[in-house]
Short mmCIF file of C-alpha atoms and ligand atoms in Angstrom, two decimals:
data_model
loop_
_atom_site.label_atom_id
_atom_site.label_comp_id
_atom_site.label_asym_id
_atom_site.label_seq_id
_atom_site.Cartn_x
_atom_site.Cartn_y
_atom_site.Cartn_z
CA UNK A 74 -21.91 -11.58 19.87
CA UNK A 75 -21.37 -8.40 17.39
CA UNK A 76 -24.76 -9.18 16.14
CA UNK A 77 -26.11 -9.13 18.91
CA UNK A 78 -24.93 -6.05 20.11
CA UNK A 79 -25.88 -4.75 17.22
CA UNK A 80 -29.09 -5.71 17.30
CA UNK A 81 -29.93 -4.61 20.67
CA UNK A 82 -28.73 -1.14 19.76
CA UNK A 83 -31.43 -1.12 17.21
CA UNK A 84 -33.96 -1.78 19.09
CA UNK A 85 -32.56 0.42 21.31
CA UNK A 86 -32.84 3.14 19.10
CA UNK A 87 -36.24 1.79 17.55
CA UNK A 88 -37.93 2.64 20.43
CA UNK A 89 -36.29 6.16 20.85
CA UNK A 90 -37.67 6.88 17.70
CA UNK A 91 -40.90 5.39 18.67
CA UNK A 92 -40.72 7.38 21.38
CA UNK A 93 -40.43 10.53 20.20
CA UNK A 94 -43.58 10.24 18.33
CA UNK A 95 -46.37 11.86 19.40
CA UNK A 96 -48.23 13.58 16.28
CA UNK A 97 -48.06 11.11 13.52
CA UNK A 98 -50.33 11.42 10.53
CA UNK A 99 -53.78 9.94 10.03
CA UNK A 100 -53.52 8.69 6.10
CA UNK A 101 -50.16 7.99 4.59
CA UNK A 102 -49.42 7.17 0.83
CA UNK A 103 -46.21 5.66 -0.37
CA UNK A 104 -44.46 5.39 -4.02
CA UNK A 105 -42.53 2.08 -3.35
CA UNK A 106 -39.79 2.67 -5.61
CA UNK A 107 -36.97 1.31 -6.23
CA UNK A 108 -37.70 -2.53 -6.54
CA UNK A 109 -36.05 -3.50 -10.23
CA UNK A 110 -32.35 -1.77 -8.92
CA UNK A 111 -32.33 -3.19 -5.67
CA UNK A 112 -32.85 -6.72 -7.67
CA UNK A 113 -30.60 -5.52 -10.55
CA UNK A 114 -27.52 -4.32 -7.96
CA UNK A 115 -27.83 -7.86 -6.45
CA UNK A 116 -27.66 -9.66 -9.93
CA UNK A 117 -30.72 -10.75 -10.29
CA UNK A 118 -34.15 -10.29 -11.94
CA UNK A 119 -36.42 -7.55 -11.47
CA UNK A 120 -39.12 -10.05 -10.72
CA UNK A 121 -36.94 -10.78 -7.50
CA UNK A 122 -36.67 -7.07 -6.31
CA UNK A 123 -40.55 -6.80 -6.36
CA UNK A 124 -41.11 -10.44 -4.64
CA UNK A 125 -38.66 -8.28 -2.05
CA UNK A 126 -40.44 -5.89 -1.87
CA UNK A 127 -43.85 -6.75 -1.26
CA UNK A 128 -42.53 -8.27 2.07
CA UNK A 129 -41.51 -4.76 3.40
CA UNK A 130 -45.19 -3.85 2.33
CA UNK A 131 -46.33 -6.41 4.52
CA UNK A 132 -44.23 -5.97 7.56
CA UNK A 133 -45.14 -1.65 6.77
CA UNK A 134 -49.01 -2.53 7.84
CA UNK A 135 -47.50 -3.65 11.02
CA UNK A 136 -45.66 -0.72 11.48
CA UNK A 137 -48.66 1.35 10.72
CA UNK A 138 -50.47 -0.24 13.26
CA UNK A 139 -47.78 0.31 15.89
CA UNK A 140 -48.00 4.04 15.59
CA UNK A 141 -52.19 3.90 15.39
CA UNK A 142 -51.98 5.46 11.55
CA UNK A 143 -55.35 4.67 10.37
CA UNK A 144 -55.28 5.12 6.64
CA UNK A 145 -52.64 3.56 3.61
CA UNK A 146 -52.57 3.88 -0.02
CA UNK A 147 -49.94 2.09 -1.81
CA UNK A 148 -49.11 2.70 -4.89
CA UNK A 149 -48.77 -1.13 -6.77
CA UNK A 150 -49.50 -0.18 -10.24
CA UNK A 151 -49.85 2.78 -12.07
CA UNK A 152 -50.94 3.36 -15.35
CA UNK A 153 -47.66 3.94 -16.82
CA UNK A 154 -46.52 0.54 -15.62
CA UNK A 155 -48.69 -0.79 -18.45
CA UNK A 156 -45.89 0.41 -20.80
CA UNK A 157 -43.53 -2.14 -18.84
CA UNK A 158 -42.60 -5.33 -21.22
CA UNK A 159 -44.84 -8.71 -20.73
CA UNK A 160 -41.75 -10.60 -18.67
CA UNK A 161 -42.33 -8.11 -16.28
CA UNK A 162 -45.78 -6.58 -16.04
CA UNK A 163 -47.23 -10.72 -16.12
CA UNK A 164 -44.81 -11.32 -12.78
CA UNK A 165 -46.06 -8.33 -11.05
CA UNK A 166 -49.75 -9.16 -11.78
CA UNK A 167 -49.46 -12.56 -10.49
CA UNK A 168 -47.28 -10.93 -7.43
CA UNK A 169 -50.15 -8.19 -6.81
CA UNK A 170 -52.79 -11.15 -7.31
CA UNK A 171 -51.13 -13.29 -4.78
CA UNK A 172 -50.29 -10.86 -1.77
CA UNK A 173 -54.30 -9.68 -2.37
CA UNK A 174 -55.41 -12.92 -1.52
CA UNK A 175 -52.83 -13.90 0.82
CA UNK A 176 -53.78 -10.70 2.64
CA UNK A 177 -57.40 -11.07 2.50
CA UNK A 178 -57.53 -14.82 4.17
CA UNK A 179 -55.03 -13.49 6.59
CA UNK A 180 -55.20 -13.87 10.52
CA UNK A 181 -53.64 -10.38 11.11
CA UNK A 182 -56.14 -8.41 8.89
CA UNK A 183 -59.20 -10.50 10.63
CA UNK A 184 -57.97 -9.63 13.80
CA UNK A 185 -57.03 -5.79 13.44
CA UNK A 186 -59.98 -5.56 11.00
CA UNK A 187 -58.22 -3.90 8.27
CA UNK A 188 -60.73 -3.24 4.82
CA UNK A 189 -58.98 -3.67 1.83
CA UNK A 190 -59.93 -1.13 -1.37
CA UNK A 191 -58.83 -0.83 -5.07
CA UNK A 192 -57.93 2.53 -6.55
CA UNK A 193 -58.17 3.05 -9.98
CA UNK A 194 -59.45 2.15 -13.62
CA UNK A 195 -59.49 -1.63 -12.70
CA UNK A 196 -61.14 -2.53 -15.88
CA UNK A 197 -58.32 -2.43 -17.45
CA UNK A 198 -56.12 -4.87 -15.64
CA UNK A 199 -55.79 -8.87 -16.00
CA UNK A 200 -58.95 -10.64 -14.99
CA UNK A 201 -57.55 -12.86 -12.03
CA UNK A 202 -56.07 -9.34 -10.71
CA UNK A 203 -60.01 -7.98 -11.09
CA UNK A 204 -60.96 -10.94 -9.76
CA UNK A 205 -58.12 -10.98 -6.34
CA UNK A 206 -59.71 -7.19 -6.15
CA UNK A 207 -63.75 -8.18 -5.95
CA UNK A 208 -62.35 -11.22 -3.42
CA UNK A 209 -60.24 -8.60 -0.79
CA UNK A 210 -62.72 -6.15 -1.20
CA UNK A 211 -66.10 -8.59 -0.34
CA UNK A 212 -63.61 -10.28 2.51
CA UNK A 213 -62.85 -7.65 4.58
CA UNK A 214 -65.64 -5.43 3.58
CA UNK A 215 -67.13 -5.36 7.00
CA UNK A 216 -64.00 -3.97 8.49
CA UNK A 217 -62.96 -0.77 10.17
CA UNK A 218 -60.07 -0.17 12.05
CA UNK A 219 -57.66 0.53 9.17
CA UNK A 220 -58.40 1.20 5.60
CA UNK A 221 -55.36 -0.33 3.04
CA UNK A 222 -55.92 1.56 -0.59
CA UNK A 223 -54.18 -0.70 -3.09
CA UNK A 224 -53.70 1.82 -6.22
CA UNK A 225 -53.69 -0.07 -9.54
CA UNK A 226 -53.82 0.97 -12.54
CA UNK A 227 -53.75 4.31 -11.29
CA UNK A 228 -53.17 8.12 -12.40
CA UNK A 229 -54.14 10.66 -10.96
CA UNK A 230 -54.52 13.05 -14.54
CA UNK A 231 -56.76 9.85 -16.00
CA UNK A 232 -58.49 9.72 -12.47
CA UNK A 233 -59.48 14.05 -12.53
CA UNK A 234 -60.01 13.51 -16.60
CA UNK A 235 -62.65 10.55 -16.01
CA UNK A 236 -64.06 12.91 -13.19
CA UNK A 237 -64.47 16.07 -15.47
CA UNK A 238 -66.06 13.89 -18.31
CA UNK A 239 -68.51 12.22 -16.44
CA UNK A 240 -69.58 15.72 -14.64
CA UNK A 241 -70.20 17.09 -18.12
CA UNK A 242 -72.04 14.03 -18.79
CA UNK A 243 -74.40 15.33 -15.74
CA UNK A 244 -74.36 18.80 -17.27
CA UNK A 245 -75.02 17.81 -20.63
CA UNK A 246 -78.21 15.63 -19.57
CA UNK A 247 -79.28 18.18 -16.99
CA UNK A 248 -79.03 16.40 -13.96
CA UNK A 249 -76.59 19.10 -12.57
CA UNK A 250 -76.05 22.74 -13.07
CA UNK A 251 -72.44 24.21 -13.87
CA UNK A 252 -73.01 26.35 -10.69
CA UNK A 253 -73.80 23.87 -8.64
CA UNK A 254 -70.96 21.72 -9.42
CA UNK A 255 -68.42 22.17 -6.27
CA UNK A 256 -65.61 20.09 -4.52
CA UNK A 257 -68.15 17.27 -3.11
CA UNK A 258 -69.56 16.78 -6.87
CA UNK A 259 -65.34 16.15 -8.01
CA UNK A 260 -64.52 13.77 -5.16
CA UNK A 261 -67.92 11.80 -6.07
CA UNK A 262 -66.80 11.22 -9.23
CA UNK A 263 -62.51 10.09 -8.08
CA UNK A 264 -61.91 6.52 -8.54
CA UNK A 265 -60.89 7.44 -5.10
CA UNK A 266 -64.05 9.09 -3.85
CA UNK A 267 -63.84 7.24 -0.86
CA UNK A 268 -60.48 7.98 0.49
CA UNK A 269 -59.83 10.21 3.13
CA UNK A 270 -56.86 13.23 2.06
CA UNK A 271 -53.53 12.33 2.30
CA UNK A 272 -50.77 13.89 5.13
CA UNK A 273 -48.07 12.14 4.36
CA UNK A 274 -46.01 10.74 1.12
CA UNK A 275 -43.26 8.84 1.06
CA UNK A 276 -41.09 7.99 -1.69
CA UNK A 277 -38.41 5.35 -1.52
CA UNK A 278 -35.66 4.68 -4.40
CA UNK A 279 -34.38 8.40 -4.39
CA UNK A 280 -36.33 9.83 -6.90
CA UNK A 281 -37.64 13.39 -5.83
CA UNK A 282 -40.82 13.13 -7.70
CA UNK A 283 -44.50 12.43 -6.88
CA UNK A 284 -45.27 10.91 -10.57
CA UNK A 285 -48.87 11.47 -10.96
CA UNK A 286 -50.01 10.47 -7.48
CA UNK A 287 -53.28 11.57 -5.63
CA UNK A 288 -52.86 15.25 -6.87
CA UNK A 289 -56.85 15.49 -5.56
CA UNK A 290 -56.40 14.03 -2.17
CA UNK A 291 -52.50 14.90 -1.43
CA UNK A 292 -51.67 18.57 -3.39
CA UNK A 293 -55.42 19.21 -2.47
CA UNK A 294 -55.04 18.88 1.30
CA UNK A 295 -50.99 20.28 1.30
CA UNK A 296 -50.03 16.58 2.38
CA UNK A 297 -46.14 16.78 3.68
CA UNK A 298 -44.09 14.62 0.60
CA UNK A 299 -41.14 13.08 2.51
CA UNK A 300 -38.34 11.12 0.10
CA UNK A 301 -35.79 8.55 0.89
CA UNK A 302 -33.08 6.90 -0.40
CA UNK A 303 -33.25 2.92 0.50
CA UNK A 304 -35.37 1.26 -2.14
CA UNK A 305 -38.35 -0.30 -1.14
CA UNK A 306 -37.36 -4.01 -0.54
CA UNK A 307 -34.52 -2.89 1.91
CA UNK A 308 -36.86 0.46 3.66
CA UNK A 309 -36.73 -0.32 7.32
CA UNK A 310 -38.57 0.22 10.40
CA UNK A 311 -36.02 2.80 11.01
CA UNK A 312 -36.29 4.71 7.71
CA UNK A 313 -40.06 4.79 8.10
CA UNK A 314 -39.88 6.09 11.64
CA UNK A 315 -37.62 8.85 10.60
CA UNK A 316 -39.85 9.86 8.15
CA UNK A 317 -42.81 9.63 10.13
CA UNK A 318 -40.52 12.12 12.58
CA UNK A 319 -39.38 14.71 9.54
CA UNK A 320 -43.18 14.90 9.58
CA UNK A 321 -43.99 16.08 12.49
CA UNK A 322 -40.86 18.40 12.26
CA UNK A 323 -42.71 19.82 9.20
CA UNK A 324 -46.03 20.83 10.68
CA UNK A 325 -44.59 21.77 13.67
CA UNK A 326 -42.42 24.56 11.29
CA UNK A 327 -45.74 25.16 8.86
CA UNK A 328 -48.04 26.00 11.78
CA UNK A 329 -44.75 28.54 13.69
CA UNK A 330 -44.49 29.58 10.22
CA UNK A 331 -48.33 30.74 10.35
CA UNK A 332 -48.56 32.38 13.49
CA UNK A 333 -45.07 34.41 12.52
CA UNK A 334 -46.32 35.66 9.18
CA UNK A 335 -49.90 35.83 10.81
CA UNK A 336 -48.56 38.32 13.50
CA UNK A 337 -46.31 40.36 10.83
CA UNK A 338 -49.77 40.43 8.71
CA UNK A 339 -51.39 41.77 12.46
CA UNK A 340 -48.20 44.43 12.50
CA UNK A 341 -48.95 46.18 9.26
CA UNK A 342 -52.48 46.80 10.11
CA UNK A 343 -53.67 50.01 10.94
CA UNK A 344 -55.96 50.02 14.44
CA UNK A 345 -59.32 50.38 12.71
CA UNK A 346 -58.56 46.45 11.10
CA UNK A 347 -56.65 45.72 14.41
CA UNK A 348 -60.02 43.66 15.15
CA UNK A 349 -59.93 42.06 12.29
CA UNK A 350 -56.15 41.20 11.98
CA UNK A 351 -56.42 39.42 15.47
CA UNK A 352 -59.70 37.66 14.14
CA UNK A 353 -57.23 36.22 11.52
CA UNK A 354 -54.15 35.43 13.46
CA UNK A 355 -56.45 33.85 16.14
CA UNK A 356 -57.56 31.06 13.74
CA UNK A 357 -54.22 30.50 12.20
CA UNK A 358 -53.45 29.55 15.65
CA UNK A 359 -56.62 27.25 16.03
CA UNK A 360 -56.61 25.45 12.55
CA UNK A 361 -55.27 22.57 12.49
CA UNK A 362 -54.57 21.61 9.16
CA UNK A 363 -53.70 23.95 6.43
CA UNK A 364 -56.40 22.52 4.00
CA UNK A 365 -58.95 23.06 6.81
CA UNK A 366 -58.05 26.77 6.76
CA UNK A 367 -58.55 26.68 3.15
CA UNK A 368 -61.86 25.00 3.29
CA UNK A 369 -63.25 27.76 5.80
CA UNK A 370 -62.95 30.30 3.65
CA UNK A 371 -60.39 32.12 5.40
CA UNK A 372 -56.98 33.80 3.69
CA UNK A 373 -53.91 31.93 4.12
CA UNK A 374 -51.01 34.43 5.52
CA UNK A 375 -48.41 35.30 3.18
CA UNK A 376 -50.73 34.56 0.22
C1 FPP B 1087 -41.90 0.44 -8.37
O1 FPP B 1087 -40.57 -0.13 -8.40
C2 FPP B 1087 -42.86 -0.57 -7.85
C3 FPP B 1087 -43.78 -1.24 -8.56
C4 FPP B 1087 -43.99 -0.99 -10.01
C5 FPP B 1087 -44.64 -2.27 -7.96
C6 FPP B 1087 -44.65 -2.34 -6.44
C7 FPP B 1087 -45.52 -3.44 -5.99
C8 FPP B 1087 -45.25 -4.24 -4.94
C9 FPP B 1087 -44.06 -4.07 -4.09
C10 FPP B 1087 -46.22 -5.34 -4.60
C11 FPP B 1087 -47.04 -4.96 -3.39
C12 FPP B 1087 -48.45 -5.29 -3.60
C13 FPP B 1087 -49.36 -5.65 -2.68
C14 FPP B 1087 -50.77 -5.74 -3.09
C15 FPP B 1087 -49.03 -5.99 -1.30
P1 FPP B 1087 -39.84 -0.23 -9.82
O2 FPP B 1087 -40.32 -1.46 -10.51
O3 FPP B 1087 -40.12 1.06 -10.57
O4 FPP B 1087 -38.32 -0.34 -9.49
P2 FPP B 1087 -37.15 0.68 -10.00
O5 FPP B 1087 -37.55 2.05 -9.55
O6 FPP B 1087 -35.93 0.19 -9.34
O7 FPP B 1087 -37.10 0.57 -11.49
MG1 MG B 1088 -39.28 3.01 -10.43
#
């Protein structure tokens, strides 16, 4: 009977949340952390915590969908994980090789046509994980209703390094002039040159940090970095709602923020600029996104 109670209150409050929702973002990224101590607090291997977690990545597309988020990039495997001992690194690989397939051949992401992509230097990971990649990746390749990034063996400093290397490659042959080279000739090169930017992070497991991830496609486009406590096998529909609502909390503030230091810029200008100043505070208002500002060429207040 206590259960459920309980349980109906959650719901209850599930769909408050749900409710309440009315901006979320378009491409979200998240640092499942935590995995090894939510195993190791239980008493058991880390193996476990990661077998754990992987289901919350499963039921997390589903929550996705439920709010219409179109884009997710998980991070499964960076390239510091490779420093992880054998008894653990093997596990995961078989884990990550599994839930690829499983995924793939799976009547949810026929039906809601969700495309499956790798992120990252995936020549240097186990063949059957290359080999789970090529098979998600031909599978669903014909999808488009949500894109799922899976990053492994991913960093973002290897990922910009490779890109400046093989640009002065192009220099060095000719095929491009240093001049020429701009934002479009970077993102060609990104292991990730197909993702779109990032608005949201989220970072289970309580660390505060973003440990080398996306810096192109989330610092680049000012994505909103939310962290949370649970760790990742025990993150809840709940958790991930409330982050998706400290979210919208933040742009909300970012773009008030913009039109208040926009209209103190317009207040220190003398009436020859007034023109101008309004010009300025009139598109602060009308951007959307901060990055998009940026990319117009226009001067961020306050900076
Ligand atoms: C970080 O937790 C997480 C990982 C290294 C791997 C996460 C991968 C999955 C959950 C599998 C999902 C994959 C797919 C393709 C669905 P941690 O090991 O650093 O744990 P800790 O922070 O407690 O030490
Ligand atoms: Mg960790």
């Amino acid at each position: 009977m206590l259960s459920w109670i309980r349980g109906s209150l959650r719901d209850a409050y599930v769909r408050s949340l749900e409710r309440d929702i009315t901006d979320p973002p378009t491409h979200i990224a998240v640092i499942q952390d935590g995995n090894r101590r939510f195993a190791r607090r239980r008493g058991r291997p880390p193996t476990d915590g990661h077998r754990e977690g992987a289901e919350t990545t499963e039921q997390l597309l589903e929550w996705c969908r439920d709010l219409d988020i179109k884009e997710l990039t998980l991070y499964a495997f960076s390239t510091e994980n490779f420093d992880r001992p054998a008894e653990e690194r093997e596990p995961l690989f078989d884990l990550i090789t599994r839930k690829l397939r499983e995924l793939s051949d799976s009547d949810e992401v026929a039906e809601h046509e969700v495309a499956i992509r790798a992120i990252g230097d995936i020549h240097r990971l186990p063949t059957r994980v290359r080999q789970a990649v090529d098979y998600a990746e031909r599978q669903t390749a014909s999808h488009d209703q949500f894109q799922l990034n899976v990053a492994l063996a991913y960093g973002g400093r290897s990922e910009l390094l490779t890109a400046a290397q093989e640009i002065a490659h192009e220099v060095e042959v000719g095929a491009i002039s240093p001049e020429e080279i701009d934002e479009q000739t970077i993102d060609n090169q990104l292991y990730a040159n197909e993702i779109g930017d990032v608005d949201l992070i989220i970072r289970t497991g309580g660390d505060e940090r973003t440990s080398n991830f996306l810096p192109w496609h989330a610092n680049g486009n000012e994505a909103a970095v939310v962290f949370c406590a649970p760790y990742w096998p025990e993150f809840s529909k709940i958790d991930f709602l409330r982050t998706i609502r400290t979210y919208e909390y933040r742009e909300a503030e970012w773009r008030r923020s913009r039109v208040e230091r926009g209209l103190a810029l317009v207040r220190g200008f003398g009436d020859r600029e007034l023109p101008r100043a309004r010009n300025i505070v009139r598109s602060l208002r009308t951007t959307d996104s901060p990055g998009e500002l940026e990319r117009s060429g226009r001067p961020r207040s306050g900076e």
